Amino acid sequence: MPRWKPDAAERLQAAALDLFDEQGFERTTIAEIAQRAGLTQRTFFNHFTDKREVLFILSAELQQRIVQEIATCDDTTPPLDTVVRALEAVAETVLEQRRTVTARRHAVVTANPELHERELSKNAALTTAIATELHTRGHPRQTAFLAAGAAMLAQQAAFHQWTTPGETRTLSHLLTEAVHSLSTTVSNPATRKSHQR
Amino acid sequence: MPRWKPDAAERLQAAALDLFDEQGFERTTIAEIAQRAGLTQRTFFNHFTDKREVLFILSAELQQRIVQEIATCDDTTPPLDTVVRALEAVAETVLEQRRTVTARRHAVVTANPELHERELSKNAALTTAIATELHTRGHPRQTAFLAAGAAMLAQQAAFHQWTTPGETRTLSHLLTEAVHSLSTTVSNPATRKSHQR
């Protein structure tokens, strides 16, 4: 059963998840992670620059795929839809089959301030990469920033629901729903009008 | 000319901004910051837990004021408008009169990865505080999260424009415009329909 990127990095992540769960992020050493994975510290450092990075094995590849999806999208598609379709494609081809480990990873990251801070950085970098790609495709800078940020906001809401115990709908489905909810929250014309001063 | 919170903390921030500008964040010590401000290291640590915090003197107070504005807002106001009004109130009463120092601070924070990471954390904490207050006021959890996130996204876009050299419009004005742009980006019904699969 070949999975996406089934290598030492995944074994190290699985070991790190176990150890962070058992004894916390702070108290776990890189030596312990390598040992639990049946690998050497040297192998660890061949893959990761520090202890936090071991839980971000998909970040670079996800970002690359998302930007690539956007780059190949039909030019006439509005910017938010372009990003949402790219996120849906990646949800379907990469994340859905990794639901259990992704949910577990998410719980560990959320529980550890240092890991959470790294996650915020990665998300900000991804948002910037998406906005840059939209801008390259001709959208004004602010539109690109708002479309990227809005799509990532819906993605976060969907991801939170997707990793909730008992939830069975797919991430892609939940993302479509979250975009609709965001649309409702942001775009009541009566609201917008009454707000103008 | 009494300003808001005109104390040792502001002097330390001004000294830190000068030094980070002159020699970079990494190469500046807390001792140097205290000396430049004409204060002791002990005073520094009375105000801040680490070197990064010296550029976040307004964060706690801003968060408190924003949440308070939301708490006292009319119950019938839709959630996004509730948050936008709170952000506008704080922009007018706190930030507008501090435009020069805020723009300078923003440039330094953006240029230093460690400071930028701290900024992302503070923004995430503020978003959570806003969402929690909206949820307390009876909005469903996802609506609260999306309204808080959307308002913060518009605020970021407005803030970026407000700190651009040559820009003279107020932050409050730019925020209103950014909310309109976000509304346009997110809420094209034709777009949303064609997107459904």
mmCIF file of C-alpha atoms in Angstrom:
data_model
loop_
_atom_site.group_PDB
_atom_site.id
_atom_site.type_symbol
_atom_site.label_atom_id
_atom_site.label_comp_id
_atom_site.label_asym_id
_atom_site.label_seq_id
_atom_site.Cartn_x
_atom_site.Cartn_y
_atom_site.Cartn_z
ATOM 1 C CA MET A 1 0.000 0.000 0.000
ATOM 2 C CA PRO A 2 2.239 2.816 -1.200
ATOM 3 C CA ARG A 3 1.346 6.133 0.375
ATOM 4 C CA TRP A 4 2.460 9.661 -0.407
ATOM 5 C CA LYS A 5 6.105 10.202 0.687
ATOM 6 C CA PRO A 6 6.481 6.979 2.728
ATOM 7 C CA ASP A 7 10.017 7.513 4.018
ATOM 8 C CA ALA A 8 12.163 8.167 7.058
ATOM 9 C CA ALA A 9 10.514 11.561 7.526
ATOM 10 C CA GLU A 10 7.146 9.906 8.119
ATOM 11 C CA ARG A 11 8.611 7.406 10.572
ATOM 12 C CA LEU A 12 10.283 10.264 12.464
ATOM 13 C CA GLN A 13 7.011 12.185 12.557
ATOM 14 C CA ALA A 14 5.127 9.152 13.869
ATOM 15 C CA ALA A 15 7.755 8.639 16.579
ATOM 16 C CA ALA A 16 7.683 12.335 17.509
ATOM 17 C CA LEU A 17 3.866 12.313 17.744
ATOM 18 C CA ASP A 18 4.008 9.343 20.137
ATOM 19 C CA LEU A 19 6.673 10.957 22.310
ATOM 20 C CA PHE A 20 5.126 14.453 22.368
ATOM 21 C CA ASP A 21 1.856 12.789 23.388
ATOM 22 C CA GLU A 22 3.475 10.663 26.098
ATOM 23 C CA GLN A 23 5.870 13.145 27.682
ATOM 24 C CA GLY A 24 5.285 16.560 26.057
ATOM 25 C CA PHE A 25 7.176 18.511 23.423
ATOM 26 C CA GLU A 26 9.623 20.228 25.809
ATOM 27 C CA ARG A 27 10.776 17.021 27.489
ATOM 28 C CA THR A 28 11.350 15.075 24.280
ATOM 29 C CA THR A 29 14.835 15.054 22.746
ATOM 30 C CA ILE A 30 15.785 14.563 19.112
ATOM 31 C CA ALA A 31 17.836 11.533 20.185
ATOM 32 C CA GLU A 32 14.685 9.930 21.613
ATOM 33 C CA ILE A 33 12.707 10.631 18.451
ATOM 34 C CA ALA A 34 15.406 9.059 16.255
ATOM 35 C CA GLN A 35 15.695 6.048 18.560
ATOM 36 C CA ARG A 36 11.936 5.465 18.653
ATOM 37 C CA ALA A 37 11.880 5.579 14.832
ATOM 38 C CA GLY A 38 14.788 3.106 14.651
ATOM 39 C CA LEU A 39 16.944 5.740 12.934
ATOM 40 C CA THR A 40 19.995 7.839 13.796
ATOM 41 C CA GLN A 41 20.142 11.503 14.880
ATOM 42 C CA ARG A 42 22.101 12.088 11.700
ATOM 43 C CA THR A 43 19.128 10.901 9.660
ATOM 44 C CA PHE A 44 16.938 13.259 11.692
ATOM 45 C CA PHE A 45 19.135 16.210 10.788
ATOM 46 C CA ASN A 46 19.248 15.107 7.155
ATOM 47 C CA HIS A 47 15.508 15.761 7.114
ATOM 48 C CA PHE A 48 14.861 18.510 9.669
ATOM 49 C CA THR A 49 16.629 21.610 10.970
ATOM 50 C CA ASP A 50 15.062 21.432 14.449
ATOM 51 C CA LYS A 51 12.674 19.521 16.717
ATOM 52 C CA ARG A 52 9.630 21.493 15.628
ATOM 53 C CA GLU A 53 10.070 20.794 11.906
ATOM 54 C CA VAL A 54 9.437 17.052 12.346
ATOM 55 C CA LEU A 55 5.695 17.803 12.540
ATOM 56 C CA PHE A 56 5.741 19.867 9.344
ATOM 57 C CA ILE A 57 6.826 17.233 6.838
ATOM 58 C CA LEU A 58 4.006 18.064 4.421
ATOM 59 C CA SER A 59 4.208 21.882 4.540
ATOM 60 C CA ALA A 60 6.658 22.494 1.717
ATOM 61 C CA GLU A 61 5.058 19.940 -0.591
ATOM 62 C CA LEU A 62 1.509 21.155 0.167
ATOM 63 C CA GLN A 63 2.529 24.743 -0.552
ATOM 64 C CA GLN A 64 4.179 23.748 -3.812
ATOM 65 C CA ARG A 65 1.122 21.763 -4.944
ATOM 66 C CA ILE A 66 -1.328 24.518 -4.002
ATOM 67 C CA VAL A 67 0.661 27.189 -5.847
ATOM 68 C CA GLN A 68 0.963 24.862 -8.840
ATOM 69 C CA GLU A 69 -2.808 24.250 -8.884
ATOM 70 C CA ILE A 70 -3.368 28.014 -8.856
ATOM 71 C CA ALA A 71 -0.824 28.550 -11.625
ATOM 72 C CA THR A 72 -2.625 26.094 -13.903
ATOM 73 C CA CYS A 73 -6.168 27.298 -13.140
ATOM 74 C CA ASP A 74 -8.365 28.869 -15.827
ATOM 75 C CA ASP A 75 -7.641 32.608 -16.062
ATOM 76 C CA THR A 76 -11.307 33.582 -15.946
ATOM 77 C CA THR A 77 -11.960 32.000 -12.540
ATOM 78 C CA PRO A 78 -12.395 34.614 -9.774
ATOM 79 C CA PRO A 79 -9.443 34.698 -7.334
ATOM 80 C CA LEU A 80 -11.174 33.227 -4.271
ATOM 81 C CA ASP A 81 -12.506 30.304 -6.309
ATOM 82 C CA THR A 82 -9.085 29.715 -7.795
ATOM 83 C CA VAL A 83 -7.612 29.303 -4.314
ATOM 84 C CA VAL A 84 -10.516 27.250 -2.957
ATOM 85 C CA ARG A 85 -10.282 24.824 -5.891
ATOM 86 C CA ALA A 86 -6.558 24.424 -5.289
ATOM 87 C CA LEU A 87 -7.161 23.738 -1.572
ATOM 88 C CA GLU A 88 -9.904 21.238 -2.454
ATOM 89 C CA ALA A 89 -7.642 19.422 -4.903
ATOM 90 C CA VAL A 90 -4.938 19.068 -2.268
ATOM 91 C CA ALA A 91 -7.487 18.031 0.362
ATOM 92 C CA GLU A 92 -8.681 15.253 -1.941
ATOM 93 C CA THR A 93 -5.318 14.001 -3.218
ATOM 94 C CA VAL A 94 -3.144 14.413 -0.120
ATOM 95 C CA LEU A 95 -4.961 15.082 3.159
ATOM 96 C CA GLU A 96 -8.104 12.919 3.055
ATOM 97 C CA GLN A 97 -6.152 9.646 3.040
ATOM 98 C CA ARG A 98 -4.109 10.882 5.994
ATOM 99 C CA ARG A 99 -7.035 11.919 8.188
ATOM 100 C CA THR A 100 -6.118 9.998 11.336
ATOM 101 C CA VAL A 101 -2.487 11.066 11.518
ATOM 102 C CA THR A 102 -3.375 14.633 10.498
ATOM 103 C CA ALA A 103 -5.969 14.922 13.275
ATOM 104 C CA ARG A 104 -3.519 13.559 15.808
ATOM 105 C CA ARG A 105 -0.805 15.907 14.606
ATOM 106 C CA HIS A 106 -3.230 18.828 14.807
ATOM 107 C CA ALA A 107 -4.070 18.028 18.434
ATOM 108 C CA VAL A 108 -0.382 17.895 19.395
ATOM 109 C CA VAL A 109 0.460 21.130 17.538
ATOM 110 C CA THR A 110 -2.459 22.989 19.117
ATOM 111 C CA ALA A 111 -1.479 21.834 22.618
ATOM 112 C CA ASN A 112 2.127 23.090 22.359
ATOM 113 C CA PRO A 113 2.709 26.869 22.112
ATOM 114 C CA GLU A 114 6.062 26.447 20.334
ATOM 115 C CA LEU A 115 4.588 24.128 17.723
ATOM 116 C CA HIS A 116 1.541 26.337 17.375
ATOM 117 C CA GLU A 117 3.778 29.350 16.728
ATOM 118 C CA ARG A 118 5.587 27.438 13.987
ATOM 119 C CA GLU A 119 2.219 26.469 12.482
ATOM 120 C CA LEU A 120 1.146 30.121 12.386
ATOM 121 C CA SER A 121 4.391 30.969 10.564
ATOM 122 C CA LYS A 122 3.853 28.214 8.008
ATOM 123 C CA ASN A 123 0.267 29.334 7.416
ATOM 124 C CA ALA A 124 1.361 32.946 6.990
ATOM 125 C CA ALA A 125 4.053 31.862 4.509
ATOM 126 C CA LEU A 126 1.499 29.792 2.581
ATOM 127 C CA THR A 127 -0.950 32.725 2.499
ATOM 128 C CA THR A 128 1.812 34.975 1.149
ATOM 129 C CA ALA A 129 2.794 32.391 -1.489
ATOM 130 C CA ILE A 130 -0.837 32.105 -2.615
ATOM 131 C CA ALA A 131 -1.290 35.902 -2.718
ATOM 132 C CA THR A 132 1.957 36.285 -4.678
ATOM 133 C CA GLU A 133 0.809 33.718 -7.249
ATOM 134 C CA LEU A 134 -2.576 35.457 -7.634
ATOM 135 C CA HIS A 135 -0.813 38.787 -8.053
ATOM 136 C CA THR A 136 1.494 37.255 -10.675
ATOM 137 C CA ARG A 137 -1.642 36.159 -12.528
ATOM 138 C CA GLY A 138 -2.782 39.782 -12.741
ATOM 139 C CA HIS A 139 -4.951 40.352 -9.668
ATOM 140 C CA PRO A 140 -4.349 43.627 -7.777
ATOM 141 C CA ARG A 141 -2.196 43.174 -4.693
ATOM 142 C CA GLN A 142 -4.972 43.823 -2.133
ATOM 143 C CA THR A 143 -7.476 41.556 -3.926
ATOM 144 C CA ALA A 144 -4.824 38.824 -4.009
ATOM 145 C CA PHE A 145 -4.126 39.256 -0.290
ATOM 146 C CA LEU A 146 -7.831 39.231 0.653
ATOM 147 C CA ALA A 147 -8.651 36.216 -1.552
ATOM 148 C CA ALA A 148 -5.703 34.243 -0.175
ATOM 149 C CA GLY A 149 -6.563 35.200 3.422
ATOM 150 C CA ALA A 150 -10.278 34.462 3.003
ATOM 151 C CA ALA A 151 -9.591 31.031 1.482
ATOM 152 C CA MET A 152 -7.145 30.193 4.278
ATOM 153 C CA LEU A 153 -9.686 31.348 6.876
ATOM 154 C CA ALA A 154 -12.339 29.022 5.415
ATOM 155 C CA GLN A 155 -9.723 26.259 5.225
ATOM 156 C CA GLN A 156 -8.929 26.708 8.928
ATOM 157 C CA ALA A 157 -12.606 26.520 9.876
ATOM 158 C CA ALA A 158 -13.063 23.417 7.715
ATOM 159 C CA PHE A 159 -9.898 21.818 9.049
ATOM 160 C CA HIS A 160 -11.012 22.392 12.648
ATOM 161 C CA GLN A 161 -14.321 20.662 11.925
ATOM 162 C CA TRP A 162 -12.660 17.861 9.921
ATOM 163 C CA THR A 163 -10.385 16.980 12.853
ATOM 164 C CA THR A 164 -13.253 17.011 15.391
ATOM 165 C CA PRO A 165 -13.885 13.488 16.756
ATOM 166 C CA GLY A 166 -16.993 11.969 15.197
ATOM 167 C CA GLU A 167 -16.950 14.159 12.076
ATOM 168 C CA THR A 168 -17.126 11.994 8.951
ATOM 169 C CA ARG A 169 -17.601 14.485 6.083
ATOM 170 C CA THR A 170 -14.587 15.064 3.842
ATOM 171 C CA LEU A 171 -12.321 18.102 4.188
ATOM 172 C CA SER A 172 -13.217 19.142 0.646
ATOM 173 C CA HIS A 173 -16.944 19.060 1.495
ATOM 174 C CA LEU A 174 -16.394 20.986 4.736
ATOM 175 C CA LEU A 175 -14.294 23.560 2.878
ATOM 176 C CA THR A 176 -17.110 24.228 0.397
ATOM 177 C CA GLU A 177 -19.481 24.675 3.354
ATOM 178 C CA ALA A 178 -17.070 26.980 5.192
ATOM 179 C CA VAL A 179 -16.693 29.179 2.100
ATOM 180 C CA HIS A 180 -20.488 29.500 1.968
ATOM 181 C CA SER A 181 -20.633 30.390 5.669
ATOM 182 C CA LEU A 182 -17.874 32.952 5.191
ATOM 183 C CA SER A 183 -19.744 34.388 2.234
ATOM 184 C CA THR A 184 -22.873 34.765 4.397
ATOM 185 C CA THR A 185 -20.916 36.298 7.262
ATOM 186 C CA VAL A 186 -19.104 38.832 5.089
ATOM 187 C CA SER A 187 -21.599 39.761 2.424
ATOM 188 C CA ASN A 188 -24.941 40.848 3.776
ATOM 189 C CA PRO A 189 -25.530 43.958 1.604
ATOM 190 C CA ALA A 190 -27.969 45.476 4.138
ATOM 191 C CA THR A 191 -25.357 45.069 6.797
ATOM 192 C CA ARG A 192 -22.627 46.622 4.704
ATOM 193 C CA LYS A 193 -24.863 49.571 3.861
ATOM 194 C CA SER A 194 -25.971 50.278 7.410
ATOM 195 C CA HIS A 195 -22.349 50.131 8.405
ATOM 196 C CA GLN A 196 -21.221 52.939 6.092
ATOM 197 C CA ARG A 197 -20.870 56.280 7.835
ATOM 198 C CA MET B 1 1.213 66.879 25.242
ATOM 199 C CA PRO B 2 0.035 63.870 27.234
ATOM 200 C CA ARG B 3 -0.198 60.725 25.121
ATOM 201 C CA TRP B 4 -1.697 57.342 25.821
ATOM 202 C CA LYS B 5 0.449 55.348 28.320
ATOM 203 C CA PRO B 6 3.448 57.733 28.340
ATOM 204 C CA ASP B 7 5.777 55.742 30.608
ATOM 205 C CA ALA B 8 9.014 53.781 30.782
ATOM 206 C CA ALA B 9 7.579 51.147 28.446
ATOM 207 C CA GLU B 10 7.248 53.699 25.630
ATOM 208 C CA ARG B 11 10.776 54.971 26.193
ATOM 209 C CA LEU B 12 12.091 51.406 26.077
ATOM 210 C CA GLN B 13 10.172 50.730 22.861
ATOM 211 C CA ALA B 14 11.553 53.902 21.246
ATOM 212 C CA ALA B 15 15.105 52.924 22.249
ATOM 213 C CA ALA B 16 14.586 49.362 20.963
ATOM 214 C CA LEU B 17 13.229 50.632 17.625
ATOM 215 C CA ASP B 18 16.328 52.826 17.182
ATOM 216 C CA LEU B 19 18.709 49.993 18.030
ATOM 217 C CA PHE B 20 16.932 47.294 15.977
ATOM 218 C CA ASP B 21 17.027 49.732 13.049
ATOM 219 C CA GLU B 22 20.708 50.566 13.526
ATOM 220 C CA GLN B 23 22.179 47.143 14.264
ATOM 221 C CA GLY B 24 19.398 44.550 13.862
ATOM 222 C CA PHE B 25 17.265 42.645 16.369
ATOM 223 C CA GLU B 26 19.706 39.765 16.920
ATOM 224 C CA ARG B 27 22.693 41.943 17.721
ATOM 225 C CA THR B 28 20.895 44.220 20.191
ATOM 226 C CA THR B 29 21.029 43.344 23.906
ATOM 227 C CA ILE B 30 18.494 44.220 26.585
ATOM 228 C CA ALA B 31 21.285 46.085 28.425
ATOM 229 C CA GLU B 32 21.756 48.331 25.382
ATOM 230 C CA ILE B 33 18.026 49.018 25.105
ATOM 231 C CA ALA B 34 17.797 49.992 28.796
ATOM 232 C CA GLN B 35 20.910 52.177 28.541
ATOM 233 C CA ARG B 36 19.655 53.970 25.425
ATOM 234 C CA ALA B 37 16.349 54.677 27.234
ATOM 235 C CA GLY B 38 18.212 55.983 30.289
ATOM 236 C CA LEU B 39 16.758 53.170 32.415
ATOM 237 C CA THR B 40 18.019 50.021 34.141
ATOM 238 C CA GLN B 41 17.751 46.409 32.988
ATOM 239 C CA ARG B 42 15.651 45.854 36.102
ATOM 240 C CA THR B 43 13.104 48.382 34.814
ATOM 241 C CA PHE B 44 13.133 46.543 31.470
ATOM 242 C CA PHE B 45 12.249 43.263 33.166
ATOM 243 C CA ASN B 46 9.597 44.995 35.275
ATOM 244 C CA HIS B 47 7.818 45.670 31.986
ATOM 245 C CA PHE B 48 8.787 42.851 29.627
ATOM 246 C CA THR B 49 9.557 39.145 29.848
ATOM 247 C CA ASP B 50 11.926 39.129 26.850
ATOM 248 C CA LYS B 51 13.500 41.232 24.097
ATOM 249 C CA ARG B 52 10.650 40.675 21.660
ATOM 250 C CA GLU B 53 7.924 41.947 24.007
ATOM 251 C CA VAL B 54 9.321 45.502 24.023
ATOM 252 C CA LEU B 55 7.703 46.059 20.612
ATOM 253 C CA PHE B 56 4.306 44.803 21.799
ATOM 254 C CA ILE B 57 3.515 47.378 24.494
ATOM 255 C CA LEU B 58 0.042 48.062 23.112
ATOM 256 C CA SER B 59 -1.078 44.461 22.446
ATOM 257 C CA ALA B 60 -2.694 43.667 25.794
ATOM 258 C CA GLU B 61 -4.430 47.033 26.052
ATOM 259 C CA LEU B 62 -5.640 46.937 22.444
ATOM 260 C CA GLN B 63 -7.060 43.449 22.943
ATOM 261 C CA GLN B 64 -8.812 44.485 26.141
ATOM 262 C CA ARG B 65 -10.344 47.556 24.491
ATOM 263 C CA ILE B 66 -11.480 45.674 21.393
ATOM 264 C CA VAL B 67 -13.143 42.926 23.434
ATOM 265 C CA GLN B 68 -14.768 45.570 25.660
ATOM 266 C CA GLU B 69 -16.141 47.409 22.597
ATOM 267 C CA ILE B 70 -17.619 44.141 21.334
ATOM 268 C CA ALA B 71 -19.107 43.355 24.745
ATOM 269 C CA THR B 72 -20.943 46.700 24.841
ATOM 270 C CA CYS B 73 -22.155 46.625 21.212
ATOM 271 C CA ASP B 74 -25.848 46.476 20.356
ATOM 272 C CA ASP B 75 -27.041 42.854 20.316
ATOM 273 C CA THR B 76 -28.782 43.187 16.960
ATOM 274 C CA THR B 77 -25.608 44.150 15.057
ATOM 275 C CA PRO B 78 -24.335 41.326 12.804
ATOM 276 C CA PRO B 79 -21.098 39.768 14.099
ATOM 277 C CA LEU B 80 -18.704 41.075 11.414
ATOM 278 C CA ASP B 81 -19.978 44.635 11.882
ATOM 279 C CA THR B 82 -19.638 44.306 15.638
ATOM 280 C CA VAL B 83 -15.950 43.475 15.256
ATOM 281 C CA VAL B 84 -15.288 46.064 12.541
ATOM 282 C CA ARG B 85 -16.844 48.812 14.683
ATOM 283 C CA ALA B 86 -14.688 47.793 17.626
ATOM 284 C CA LEU B 87 -11.564 47.869 15.428
ATOM 285 C CA GLU B 88 -12.573 51.281 14.050
ATOM 286 C CA ALA B 89 -13.109 52.676 17.532
ATOM 287 C CA VAL B 90 -9.641 51.532 18.608
ATOM 288 C CA ALA B 91 -8.108 52.813 15.364
ATOM 289 C CA GLU B 92 -9.589 56.249 16.055
ATOM 290 C CA THR B 93 -8.869 56.505 19.775
ATOM 291 C CA VAL B 94 -5.510 54.748 20.016
ATOM 292 C CA LEU B 95 -3.703 54.102 16.727
ATOM 293 C CA GLU B 96 -4.328 57.167 14.559
ATOM 294 C CA GLN B 97 -2.426 59.522 16.893
ATOM 295 C CA ARG B 98 0.490 57.076 16.934
ATOM 296 C CA ARG B 99 0.780 56.666 13.174
ATOM 297 C CA THR B 100 4.489 57.490 12.786
ATOM 298 C CA VAL B 101 5.773 55.229 15.563
ATOM 299 C CA THR B 102 3.322 52.464 14.586
ATOM 300 C CA ALA B 103 4.507 52.521 10.957
ATOM 301 C CA ARG B 104 8.132 52.420 12.084
ATOM 302 C CA ARG B 105 7.432 49.578 14.491
ATOM 303 C CA HIS B 106 5.608 47.675 11.728
ATOM 304 C CA ALA B 107 8.616 47.967 9.394
ATOM 305 C CA VAL B 108 10.977 46.633 12.072
ATOM 306 C CA VAL B 109 8.648 43.755 13.031
ATOM 307 C CA THR B 110 8.161 42.722 9.411
ATOM 308 C CA ALA B 111 11.915 42.724 8.762
ATOM 309 C CA ASN B 112 12.750 40.394 11.687
ATOM 310 C CA PRO B 113 11.489 36.783 11.529
ATOM 311 C CA GLU B 114 11.486 36.391 15.335
ATOM 312 C CA LEU B 115 9.474 39.562 15.824
ATOM 313 C CA HIS B 116 7.177 38.633 12.963
ATOM 314 C CA GLU B 117 6.513 35.239 14.567
ATOM 315 C CA ARG B 118 5.597 36.955 17.838
ATOM 316 C CA GLU B 119 3.280 39.294 15.920
ATOM 317 C CA LEU B 120 1.512 36.329 14.311
ATOM 318 C CA SER B 121 0.997 34.822 17.776
ATOM 319 C CA LYS B 122 -0.446 38.061 19.143
ATOM 320 C CA ASN B 123 -2.794 38.373 16.163
ATOM 321 C CA ALA B 124 -3.939 34.768 16.564
ATOM 322 C CA ALA B 125 -4.571 35.358 20.280
ATOM 323 C CA LEU B 126 -6.547 38.517 19.477
ATOM 324 C CA THR B 127 -8.610 36.671 16.850
ATOM 325 C CA THR B 128 -9.398 33.948 19.400
ATOM 326 C CA ALA B 129 -10.349 36.530 22.047
ATOM 327 C CA ILE B 130 -12.700 38.249 19.587
ATOM 328 C CA ALA B 131 -14.250 34.936 18.492
ATOM 329 C CA THR B 132 -14.716 33.895 22.122
ATOM 330 C CA GLU B 133 -16.491 37.166 22.947
ATOM 331 C CA LEU B 134 -18.786 36.793 19.900
ATOM 332 C CA HIS B 135 -19.561 33.208 20.925
ATOM 333 C CA THR B 136 -20.310 34.390 24.490
ATOM 334 C CA ARG B 137 -22.804 36.830 22.966
ATOM 335 C CA GLY B 138 -24.678 33.939 21.354
ATOM 336 C CA HIS B 139 -23.157 33.512 17.898
ATOM 337 C CA PRO B 140 -22.413 29.916 16.806
ATOM 338 C CA ARG B 141 -18.764 28.989 17.198
ATOM 339 C CA GLN B 142 -17.967 28.791 13.455
ATOM 340 C CA THR B 143 -19.736 32.087 12.694
ATOM 341 C CA ALA B 144 -17.799 33.730 15.533
ATOM 342 C CA PHE B 145 -14.504 32.338 14.196
ATOM 343 C CA LEU B 146 -15.215 33.416 10.606
ATOM 344 C CA ALA B 147 -16.393 36.915 11.611
ATOM 345 C CA ALA B 148 -13.350 37.447 13.839
ATOM 346 C CA GLY B 149 -10.983 36.130 11.160
ATOM 347 C CA ALA B 150 -12.593 38.150 8.354
ATOM 348 C CA ALA B 151 -12.446 41.375 10.384
ATOM 349 C CA MET B 152 -8.789 40.756 11.255
ATOM 350 C CA LEU B 153 -8.025 40.021 7.593
ATOM 351 C CA ALA B 154 -9.562 43.350 6.535
ATOM 352 C CA GLN B 155 -7.722 45.051 9.409
ATOM 353 C CA GLN B 156 -4.401 43.605 8.176
ATOM 354 C CA ALA B 157 -5.026 44.831 4.629
ATOM 355 C CA ALA B 158 -5.995 48.278 5.932
ATOM 356 C CA PHE B 159 -3.017 48.384 8.282
ATOM 357 C CA HIS B 160 -0.639 47.505 5.463
ATOM 358 C CA GLN B 161 -2.013 50.367 3.359
ATOM 359 C CA TRP B 162 -2.063 52.781 6.337
ATOM 360 C CA THR B 163 1.651 52.219 7.006
ATOM 361 C CA THR B 164 2.613 52.665 3.327
ATOM 362 C CA PRO B 165 4.715 55.826 2.841
ATOM 363 C CA GLY B 166 2.639 58.615 1.303
ATOM 364 C CA GLU B 167 -0.730 57.195 2.401
ATOM 365 C CA THR B 168 -2.726 59.900 4.244
ATOM 366 C CA ARG B 169 -6.191 58.359 4.712
ATOM 367 C CA THR B 170 -7.060 57.261 8.260
ATOM 368 C CA LEU B 171 -6.875 53.635 9.384
ATOM 369 C CA SER B 172 -10.596 53.693 10.143
ATOM 370 C CA HIS B 173 -11.360 54.863 6.593
ATOM 371 C CA LEU B 174 -9.056 52.248 5.066
ATOM 372 C CA LEU B 175 -10.650 49.554 7.239
ATOM 373 C CA THR B 176 -14.115 50.406 5.934
ATOM 374 C CA GLU B 177 -12.750 50.183 2.384
ATOM 375 C CA ALA B 178 -10.991 46.876 3.049
ATOM 376 C CA VAL B 179 -14.201 45.372 4.440
ATOM 377 C CA HIS B 180 -15.967 46.384 1.219
ATOM 378 C CA SER B 181 -13.201 44.860 -0.892
ATOM 379 C CA LEU B 182 -13.356 41.671 1.156
ATOM 380 C CA SER B 183 -17.115 41.576 0.717
ATOM 381 C CA THR B 184 -16.697 41.867 -3.072
ATOM 382 C CA THR B 185 -13.977 39.201 -3.126
ATOM 383 C CA VAL B 186 -15.949 36.713 -1.057
ATOM 384 C CA SER B 187 -19.527 37.231 -2.065
ATOM 385 C CA ASN B 188 -20.080 37.075 -5.785
ATOM 386 C CA PRO B 189 -23.219 34.862 -5.902
ATOM 387 C CA ALA B 190 -22.545 33.779 -9.498
ATOM 388 C CA THR B 191 -19.090 32.753 -8.463
ATOM 389 C CA ARG B 192 -20.311 30.803 -5.468
ATOM 390 C CA LYS B 193 -22.911 29.014 -7.574
ATOM 391 C CA SER B 194 -20.545 28.015 -10.349
ATOM 392 C CA HIS B 195 -18.211 26.746 -7.688
ATOM 393 C CA GLN B 196 -20.675 24.270 -6.215
ATOM 394 C CA ARG B 197 -20.213 20.759 -7.488
#
